[in-house]
PDB file of C-alpha atoms in Angstrom:
ATOM      1  CA  MET A   1      70.159  36.966 -15.112  1.00  0.00           C
ATOM      2  CA  PHE A   2      68.032  33.426 -17.244  1.00  0.00           C
ATOM      3  CA  TYR A   3      64.322  33.502 -16.328  1.00  0.00           C
ATOM      4  CA  GLY A   4      65.946  30.294 -14.945  1.00  0.00           C
ATOM      5  CA  GLU A   5      67.908  31.723 -12.026  1.00  0.00           C
ATOM      6  CA  TYR A   6      64.316  33.987 -11.990  1.00  0.00           C
ATOM      7  CA  VAL A   7      62.646  30.453 -11.160  1.00  0.00           C
ATOM      8  CA  TRP A   8      65.455  29.676  -8.466  1.00  0.00           C
ATOM      9  CA  LEU A   9      65.445  32.367  -6.761  1.00  0.00           C
ATOM     10  CA  ASN A  10      61.652  32.457  -6.550  1.00  0.00           C
ATOM     11  CA  ILE A  11      61.261  29.516  -5.233  1.00  0.00           C
ATOM     12  CA  ILE A  12      64.439  30.091  -2.589  1.00  0.00           C
ATOM     13  CA  PHE A  13      61.694  33.589  -1.184  1.00  0.00           C
ATOM     14  CA  LEU A  14      58.918  31.207  -0.948  1.00  0.00           C
ATOM     15  CA  ILE A  15      61.097  28.544   1.034  1.00  0.00           C
ATOM     16  CA  LEU A  16      63.244  31.878   2.943  1.00  0.00           C
ATOM     17  CA  GLY A  17      59.981  33.070   4.245  1.00  0.00           C
ATOM     18  CA  TYR A  18      58.291  29.041   5.098  1.00  0.00           C
ATOM     19  CA  LEU A  19      61.125  29.022   7.151  1.00  0.00           C
ATOM     20  CA  ILE A  20      60.520  31.721   8.496  1.00  0.00           C
ATOM     21  CA  GLY A  21      56.846  31.759   9.074  1.00  0.00           C
ATOM     22  CA  SER A  22      57.050  28.281  10.763  1.00  0.00           C
ATOM     23  CA  PHE A  23      58.425  30.073  13.785  1.00  0.00           C
ATOM     24  CA  ASN A  24      55.186  29.832  16.477  1.00  0.00           C
ATOM     25  CA  LEU A  25      55.820  31.674  19.572  1.00  0.00           C
ATOM     26  CA  ALA A  26      52.045  30.438  20.990  1.00  0.00           C
ATOM     27  CA  ILE A  27      53.693  27.160  20.712  1.00  0.00           C
ATOM     28  CA  ILE A  28      57.094  27.844  21.890  1.00  0.00           C
ATOM     29  CA  ILE A  29      55.922  29.845  24.475  1.00  0.00           C
ATOM     30  CA  THR A  30      52.794  26.873  26.360  1.00  0.00           C
ATOM     31  CA  LYS A  31      54.782  24.178  25.585  1.00  0.00           C
ATOM     32  CA  LEU A  32      57.567  25.996  27.707  1.00  0.00           C
ATOM     33  CA  ARG A  33      55.074  26.240  30.588  1.00  0.00           C
ATOM     34  CA  GLY A  34      54.030  23.409  30.194  1.00  0.00           C
ATOM     35  CA  ASN A  35      50.912  23.447  27.678  1.00  0.00           C
ATOM     36  CA  ASP A  36      50.661  23.035  24.348  1.00  0.00           C
ATOM     37  CA  ILE A  37      47.818  26.080  22.694  1.00  0.00           C
ATOM     38  CA  ARG A  38      47.140  22.985  20.365  1.00  0.00           C
ATOM     39  CA  LYS A  39      45.297  21.097  22.939  1.00  0.00           C
ATOM     40  CA  ILE A  40      43.372  23.955  24.680  1.00  0.00           C
ATOM     41  CA  GLY A  41      40.815  25.662  23.210  1.00  0.00           C
ATOM     42  CA  SER A  42      39.766  25.740  19.945  1.00  0.00           C
ATOM     43  CA  GLN A  43      42.934  24.260  19.643  1.00  0.00           C
ATOM     44  CA  ASN A  44      44.273  26.932  17.194  1.00  0.00           C
ATOM     45  CA  PRO A  45      47.921  27.860  18.050  1.00  0.00           C
ATOM     46  CA  GLY A  46      47.020  32.011  17.353  1.00  0.00           C
ATOM     47  CA  ALA A  47      45.791  35.425  19.027  1.00  0.00           C
ATOM     48  CA  THR A  48      41.983  35.029  19.285  1.00  0.00           C
ATOM     49  CA  ASN A  49      42.496  31.272  21.197  1.00  0.00           C
ATOM     50  CA  ALA A  50      45.426  32.608  22.772  1.00  0.00           C
ATOM     51  CA  LEU A  51      43.196  35.809  23.812  1.00  0.00           C
ATOM     52  CA  ARG A  52      40.349  33.119  25.345  1.00  0.00           C
ATOM     53  CA  ASN A  53      42.559  31.228  27.050  1.00  0.00           C
ATOM     54  CA  PHE A  54      45.456  32.817  28.501  1.00  0.00           C
ATOM     55  CA  GLY A  55      44.395  37.266  27.994  1.00  0.00           C
ATOM     56  CA  ILE A  56      45.165  39.904  26.296  1.00  0.00           C
ATOM     57  CA  LYS A  57      48.738  40.073  26.926  1.00  0.00           C
ATOM     58  CA  PHE A  58      50.003  37.055  26.242  1.00  0.00           C
ATOM     59  CA  ALA A  59      47.443  37.418  22.291  1.00  0.00           C
ATOM     60  CA  ALA A  60      48.702  40.845  21.962  1.00  0.00           C
ATOM     61  CA  LEU A  61      51.987  39.214  22.011  1.00  0.00           C
ATOM     62  CA  VAL A  62      51.155  36.179  20.023  1.00  0.00           C
ATOM     63  CA  PHE A  63      49.092  38.763  17.092  1.00  0.00           C
ATOM     64  CA  ALA A  64      52.793  41.108  17.080  1.00  0.00           C
ATOM     65  CA  PHE A  65      54.677  38.344  16.141  1.00  0.00           C
ATOM     66  CA  ASP A  66      53.305  37.045  13.889  1.00  0.00           C
ATOM     67  CA  ILE A  67      52.954  39.910  11.609  1.00  0.00           C
ATOM     68  CA  PHE A  68      56.512  40.699  12.286  1.00  0.00           C
ATOM     69  CA  LYS A  69      57.507  37.190  11.326  1.00  0.00           C
ATOM     70  CA  ALA A  70      55.674  37.891   7.529  1.00  0.00           C
ATOM     71  CA  PHE A  71      56.541  41.019   7.579  1.00  0.00           C
ATOM     72  CA  LEU A  72      60.321  40.068   8.309  1.00  0.00           C
ATOM     73  CA  ALA A  73      60.311  37.144   5.507  1.00  0.00           C
ATOM     74  CA  THR A  74      59.005  40.317   3.152  1.00  0.00           C
ATOM     75  CA  ILE A  75      61.277  42.752   3.268  1.00  0.00           C
ATOM     76  CA  ILE A  76      64.193  40.201   3.512  1.00  0.00           C
ATOM     77  CA  ALA A  77      63.387  39.334  -0.292  1.00  0.00           C
ATOM     78  CA  PHE A  78      62.212  43.072  -0.962  1.00  0.00           C
ATOM     79  CA  LEU A  79      66.678  44.019  -0.081  1.00  0.00           C
ATOM     80  CA  ILE A  80      67.832  41.014  -2.304  1.00  0.00           C
ATOM     81  CA  LYS A  81      65.487  41.513  -4.723  1.00  0.00           C
ATOM     82  CA  LYS A  82      66.913  45.259  -5.021  1.00  0.00           C
ATOM     83  CA  TYR A  83      70.391  44.231  -4.062  1.00  0.00           C
ATOM     84  CA  LEU A  84      69.551  42.198  -7.263  1.00  0.00           C
ATOM     85  CA  ARG A  85      69.091  45.547  -9.207  1.00  0.00           C
ATOM     86  CA  ASN A  86      65.720  45.295  -8.804  1.00  0.00           C
ATOM     87  CA  LEU A  87      64.614  42.330 -11.491  1.00  0.00           C
ATOM     88  CA  GLU A  88      60.976  42.387 -12.566  1.00  0.00           C
ATOM     89  CA  TYR A  89      60.591  38.923 -12.658  1.00  0.00           C
ATOM     90  CA  ILE A  90      61.629  38.381  -8.578  1.00  0.00           C
ATOM     91  CA  PHE A  91      58.209  38.482  -6.477  1.00  0.00           C
ATOM     92  CA  PRO A  92      59.223  39.351  -2.534  1.00  0.00           C
ATOM     93  CA  MET A  93      55.723  38.853  -1.584  1.00  0.00           C
ATOM     94  CA  LEU A  94      56.440  34.882  -2.427  1.00  0.00           C
ATOM     95  CA  ALA A  95      58.396  35.337   0.703  1.00  0.00           C
ATOM     96  CA  GLY A  96      54.946  36.610   2.466  1.00  0.00           C
ATOM     97  CA  LEU A  97      53.037  33.641   1.096  1.00  0.00           C
ATOM     98  CA  GLY A  98      55.664  31.126   2.387  1.00  0.00           C
ATOM     99  CA  ALA A  99      55.271  32.795   5.396  1.00  0.00           C
ATOM    100  CA  VAL A 100      51.650  31.767   5.868  1.00  0.00           C
ATOM    101  CA  ILE A 101      52.221  28.298   4.574  1.00  0.00           C
ATOM    102  CA  GLY A 102      55.088  28.394   6.955  1.00  0.00           C
ATOM    103  CA  HIS A 103      52.580  29.312  10.234  1.00  0.00           C
ATOM    104  CA  VAL A 104      49.423  26.746   8.762  1.00  0.00           C
ATOM    105  CA  PHE A 105      51.970  24.447   8.018  1.00  0.00           C
ATOM    106  CA  PRO A 106      54.742  24.366  10.301  1.00  0.00           C
ATOM    107  CA  ILE A 107      57.702  22.160  10.031  1.00  0.00           C
ATOM    108  CA  TYR A 108      58.818  22.930  13.727  1.00  0.00           C
ATOM    109  CA  PHE A 109      55.365  21.677  14.754  1.00  0.00           C
ATOM    110  CA  LYS A 110      54.668  18.486  13.060  1.00  0.00           C
ATOM    111  CA  PHE A 111      52.889  20.863   9.957  1.00  0.00           C
ATOM    112  CA  LYS A 112      49.675  21.460  12.770  1.00  0.00           C
ATOM    113  CA  GLY A 113      49.666  24.849  12.863  1.00  0.00           C
ATOM    114  CA  GLY A 114      47.221  28.417  13.087  1.00  0.00           C
ATOM    115  CA  LYS A 115      45.023  29.955   9.727  1.00  0.00           C
ATOM    116  CA  GLY A 116      48.035  32.145   8.725  1.00  0.00           C
ATOM    117  CA  VAL A 117      45.626  35.395   9.793  1.00  0.00           C
ATOM    118  CA  ALA A 118      48.157  37.330  11.310  1.00  0.00           C
ATOM    119  CA  CYS A 119      50.934  36.448   9.172  1.00  0.00           C
ATOM    120  CA  PHE A 120      48.384  37.860   6.685  1.00  0.00           C
ATOM    121  CA  PHE A 121      48.542  41.035   8.047  1.00  0.00           C
ATOM    122  CA  GLY A 122      52.264  40.923   7.808  1.00  0.00           C
ATOM    123  CA  ILE A 123      52.269  40.701   4.220  1.00  0.00           C
ATOM    124  CA  MET A 124      49.948  43.680   3.780  1.00  0.00           C
ATOM    125  CA  LEU A 125      51.553  45.927   5.937  1.00  0.00           C
ATOM    126  CA  ALA A 126      54.545  45.116   3.856  1.00  0.00           C
ATOM    127  CA  TYR A 127      52.860  45.155   0.450  1.00  0.00           C
ATOM    128  CA  ASN A 128      51.164  48.598   0.687  1.00  0.00           C
ATOM    129  CA  PHE A 129      50.629  50.991   3.614  1.00  0.00           C
ATOM    130  CA  LEU A 130      47.507  52.947   2.318  1.00  0.00           C
ATOM    131  CA  LEU A 131      46.078  49.055   1.764  1.00  0.00           C
ATOM    132  CA  PHE A 132      46.766  47.530   5.085  1.00  0.00           C
ATOM    133  CA  LEU A 133      45.277  50.770   6.608  1.00  0.00           C
ATOM    134  CA  ILE A 134      42.607  49.599   5.092  1.00  0.00           C
ATOM    135  CA  PHE A 135      42.508  46.278   5.566  1.00  0.00           C
ATOM    136  CA  VAL A 136      42.787  47.175   9.243  1.00  0.00           C
ATOM    137  CA  ALA A 137      39.670  48.527   8.653  1.00  0.00           C
ATOM    138  CA  ILE A 138      37.794  46.419   7.795  1.00  0.00           C
ATOM    139  CA  TYR A 139      38.407  44.180   9.591  1.00  0.00           C
ATOM    140  CA  VAL A 140      38.251  46.218  12.957  1.00  0.00           C
ATOM    141  CA  ILE A 141      34.476  46.605  11.454  1.00  0.00           C
ATOM    142  CA  LEU A 142      33.945  43.057  10.759  1.00  0.00           C
ATOM    143  CA  VAL A 143      34.500  41.970  13.627  1.00  0.00           C
ATOM    144  CA  PHE A 144      32.523  44.151  16.327  1.00  0.00           C
ATOM    145  CA  SER A 145      29.878  44.201  13.637  1.00  0.00           C
ATOM    146  CA  THR A 146      29.535  40.542  13.130  1.00  0.00           C
ATOM    147  CA  LYS A 147      31.222  38.972  16.655  1.00  0.00           C
ATOM    148  CA  TYR A 148      32.468  36.578  14.808  1.00  0.00           C
ATOM    149  CA  VAL A 149      36.741  37.323  14.148  1.00  0.00           C
ATOM    150  CA  SER A 150      36.506  34.071  11.599  1.00  0.00           C
ATOM    151  CA  LEU A 151      33.864  35.662   9.780  1.00  0.00           C
ATOM    152  CA  ALA A 152      36.278  39.052  10.000  1.00  0.00           C
ATOM    153  CA  SER A 153      38.983  37.274   8.858  1.00  0.00           C
ATOM    154  CA  SER A 154      38.233  35.524   5.936  1.00  0.00           C
ATOM    155  CA  ILE A 155      35.512  38.103   4.562  1.00  0.00           C
ATOM    156  CA  SER A 156      38.565  40.474   4.821  1.00  0.00           C
ATOM    157  CA  CYS A 157      41.430  38.914   3.955  1.00  0.00           C
ATOM    158  CA  GLY A 158      39.126  37.309   1.121  1.00  0.00           C
ATOM    159  CA  ILE A 159      38.229  41.187  -0.486  1.00  0.00           C
ATOM    160  CA  ILE A 160      41.641  42.759   0.230  1.00  0.00           C
ATOM    161  CA  PRO A 161      43.730  41.650  -1.753  1.00  0.00           C
ATOM    162  CA  TYR A 162      41.487  42.453  -4.824  1.00  0.00           C
ATOM    163  CA  LEU A 163      41.669  46.112  -4.400  1.00  0.00           C
ATOM    164  CA  GLY A 164      45.353  45.677  -5.315  1.00  0.00           C
ATOM    165  CA  LEU A 165      44.822  45.551  -9.272  1.00  0.00           C
ATOM    166  CA  ILE A 166      43.698  49.423  -8.487  1.00  0.00           C
ATOM    167  CA  TYR A 167      46.421  51.624 -10.045  1.00  0.00           C
ATOM    168  CA  ILE A 168      47.825  53.438  -6.412  1.00  0.00           C
ATOM    169  CA  PHE A 169      47.838  50.155  -4.472  1.00  0.00           C
ATOM    170  CA  TYR A 170      49.759  47.682  -7.261  1.00  0.00           C
ATOM    171  CA  ALA A 171      52.236  50.861  -8.435  1.00  0.00           C
ATOM    172  CA  GLY A 172      55.583  51.294  -7.203  1.00  0.00           C
ATOM    173  CA  THR A 173      54.632  54.309  -4.792  1.00  0.00           C
ATOM    174  CA  ILE A 174      56.245  55.410  -1.303  1.00  0.00           C
ATOM    175  CA  PHE A 175      53.622  53.364   0.298  1.00  0.00           C
ATOM    176  CA  GLY A 176      53.408  50.783  -1.833  1.00  0.00           C
ATOM    177  CA  TYR A 177      57.336  50.140  -2.701  1.00  0.00           C
ATOM    178  CA  MET A 178      57.157  46.612  -2.822  1.00  0.00           C
ATOM    179  CA  GLN A 179      55.913  46.944  -6.397  1.00  0.00           C
ATOM    180  CA  GLN A 180      58.639  48.768  -8.187  1.00  0.00           C
ATOM    181  CA  ASN A 181      59.418  46.796 -11.009  1.00  0.00           C
ATOM    182  CA  VAL A 182      57.619  44.179 -10.548  1.00  0.00           C
ATOM    183  CA  VAL A 183      55.784  42.836 -13.313  1.00  0.00           C
ATOM    184  CA  TYR A 184      51.656  44.025 -12.709  1.00  0.00           C
ATOM    185  CA  PRO A 185      49.657  41.415 -11.612  1.00  0.00           C
ATOM    186  CA  ALA A 186      51.795  39.037  -9.541  1.00  0.00           C
ATOM    187  CA  HIS A 187      51.991  40.032  -6.707  1.00  0.00           C
ATOM    188  CA  VAL A 188      48.017  40.386  -6.164  1.00  0.00           C
ATOM    189  CA  ILE A 189      48.033  37.124  -7.721  1.00  0.00           C
ATOM    190  CA  ILE A 190      50.246  36.252  -4.836  1.00  0.00           C
ATOM    191  CA  LEU A 191      47.839  37.766  -2.110  1.00  0.00           C
ATOM    192  CA  ILE A 192      45.120  35.814  -3.609  1.00  0.00           C
ATOM    193  CA  LEU A 193      46.299  32.782  -3.239  1.00  0.00           C
ATOM    194  CA  ALA A 194      47.700  33.554   0.312  1.00  0.00           C
ATOM    195  CA  SER A 195      44.091  34.911   1.496  1.00  0.00           C
ATOM    196  CA  LEU A 196      42.728  31.660  -0.411  1.00  0.00           C
ATOM    197  CA  ILE A 197      44.661  29.386   1.458  1.00  0.00           C
ATOM    198  CA  ILE A 198      43.146  31.497   5.336  1.00  0.00           C
ATOM    199  CA  VAL A 199      39.788  30.977   3.963  1.00  0.00           C
ATOM    200  CA  VAL A 200      40.045  27.033   3.319  1.00  0.00           C
ATOM    201  CA  LYS A 201      41.225  27.211   6.175  1.00  0.00           C
ATOM    202  CA  HIS A 202      37.813  28.493   8.509  1.00  0.00           C
ATOM    203  CA  ILE A 203      35.616  26.112   6.651  1.00  0.00           C
ATOM    204  CA  PRO A 204      35.349  24.872   9.516  1.00  0.00           C
ATOM    205  CA  ASN A 205      34.462  27.369  11.718  1.00  0.00           C
ATOM    206  CA  PHE A 206      31.940  28.779   9.177  1.00  0.00           C
ATOM    207  CA  LYS A 207      29.728  24.973   9.897  1.00  0.00           C
ATOM    208  CA  ARG A 208      30.371  25.588  13.384  1.00  0.00           C
ATOM    209  CA  ILE A 209      29.075  29.368  12.347  1.00  0.00           C
ATOM    210  CA  PHE A 210      26.160  27.706  10.183  1.00  0.00           C
ATOM    211  CA  LYS A 211      25.465  25.487  13.699  1.00  0.00           C
ATOM    212  CA  HIS A 212      25.552  28.442  16.069  1.00  0.00           C
ATOM    213  CA  THR A 213      28.351  26.833  17.667  1.00  0.00           C
ATOM    214  CA  GLU A 214      31.019  29.075  17.098  1.00  0.00           C
ATOM    215  CA  PRO A 215      32.018  31.164  20.055  1.00  0.00           C
ATOM    216  CA  LYS A 216      32.305  35.089  19.368  1.00  0.00           C
ATOM    217  CA  ILE A 217      34.986  37.342  20.524  1.00  0.00           C
ATOM    218  CA  PHE A 218      34.054  38.316  23.579  1.00  0.00           C
ATOM    219  CA  SER A 219      33.382  34.957  25.020  1.00  0.00           C
ATOM    220  CA  LYS A 220      33.514  33.470  28.205  1.00  0.00           C
ATOM    221  CA  THR A 221      35.874  30.962  28.578  1.00  0.00           C
ATOM    222  CA  LYS A 222      37.724  28.678  31.859  1.00  0.00           C
ATOM    223  CA  LYS A 223      41.597  30.662  31.924  1.00  0.00           C
ATOM    224  CA  HIS A 224      43.948  28.888  31.645  1.00  0.00           C
ATOM    225  CA  LYS A 225      47.448  29.836  34.253  1.00  0.00           C
ATOM    226  CA  ASN A 226      48.486  33.099  33.084  1.00  0.00           C
ATOM    227  CA  ILE A 227      51.598  32.540  30.630  1.00  0.00           C
ATOM    228  CA  ASP A 228      53.122  36.341  31.938  1.00  0.00           C
ATOM    229  CA  SER A 229      53.865  35.008  35.180  1.00  0.00           C
TER     230      SER A 229
END
């Protein structure tokens, strides 16, 4: 396989991830029920806004789906890479990056989507399970210590990719199978790009934090009609 073919296959992975990531369950379900989560609360079609306005069950469903779609896109790309003799210049994590971009700018919903945090959970799960657990721990600690989901998301997503530079996290072990025969540090760079998108999307949240107008995780809001009913 020539380098030009590597480029095209990587582009296909990115597009595949984008198309999968563009599916947004929160938007689909709320629109089917006569609402649009993008017009409610923070207007963000993600798990936090779903929690504040529709309850924990719906929020958990949204969060799980967003994790799954990014994980699925990455795993599909990984399996294709394995089928093509595990070539080192093919990067499955590009599909994960595509999923994050698709979630933030979904082609099916006029490019108005979420902030990509749950999708980042999904690609971290695919990238390295041990690093994923560290990521979850950092995220949870920050959520409960700051009470700001936006701040916890930005800090944890901004920090965790750089830990991927440590050998145990980029070596192709049973926990980091995604790194098998991938030129170093390509996947780490892809994770950094994904994290930068998330941090930039949270800039309005940072401004509200400085103004003390950003709602905290357990802030009470007027609940809309229960999605589960």
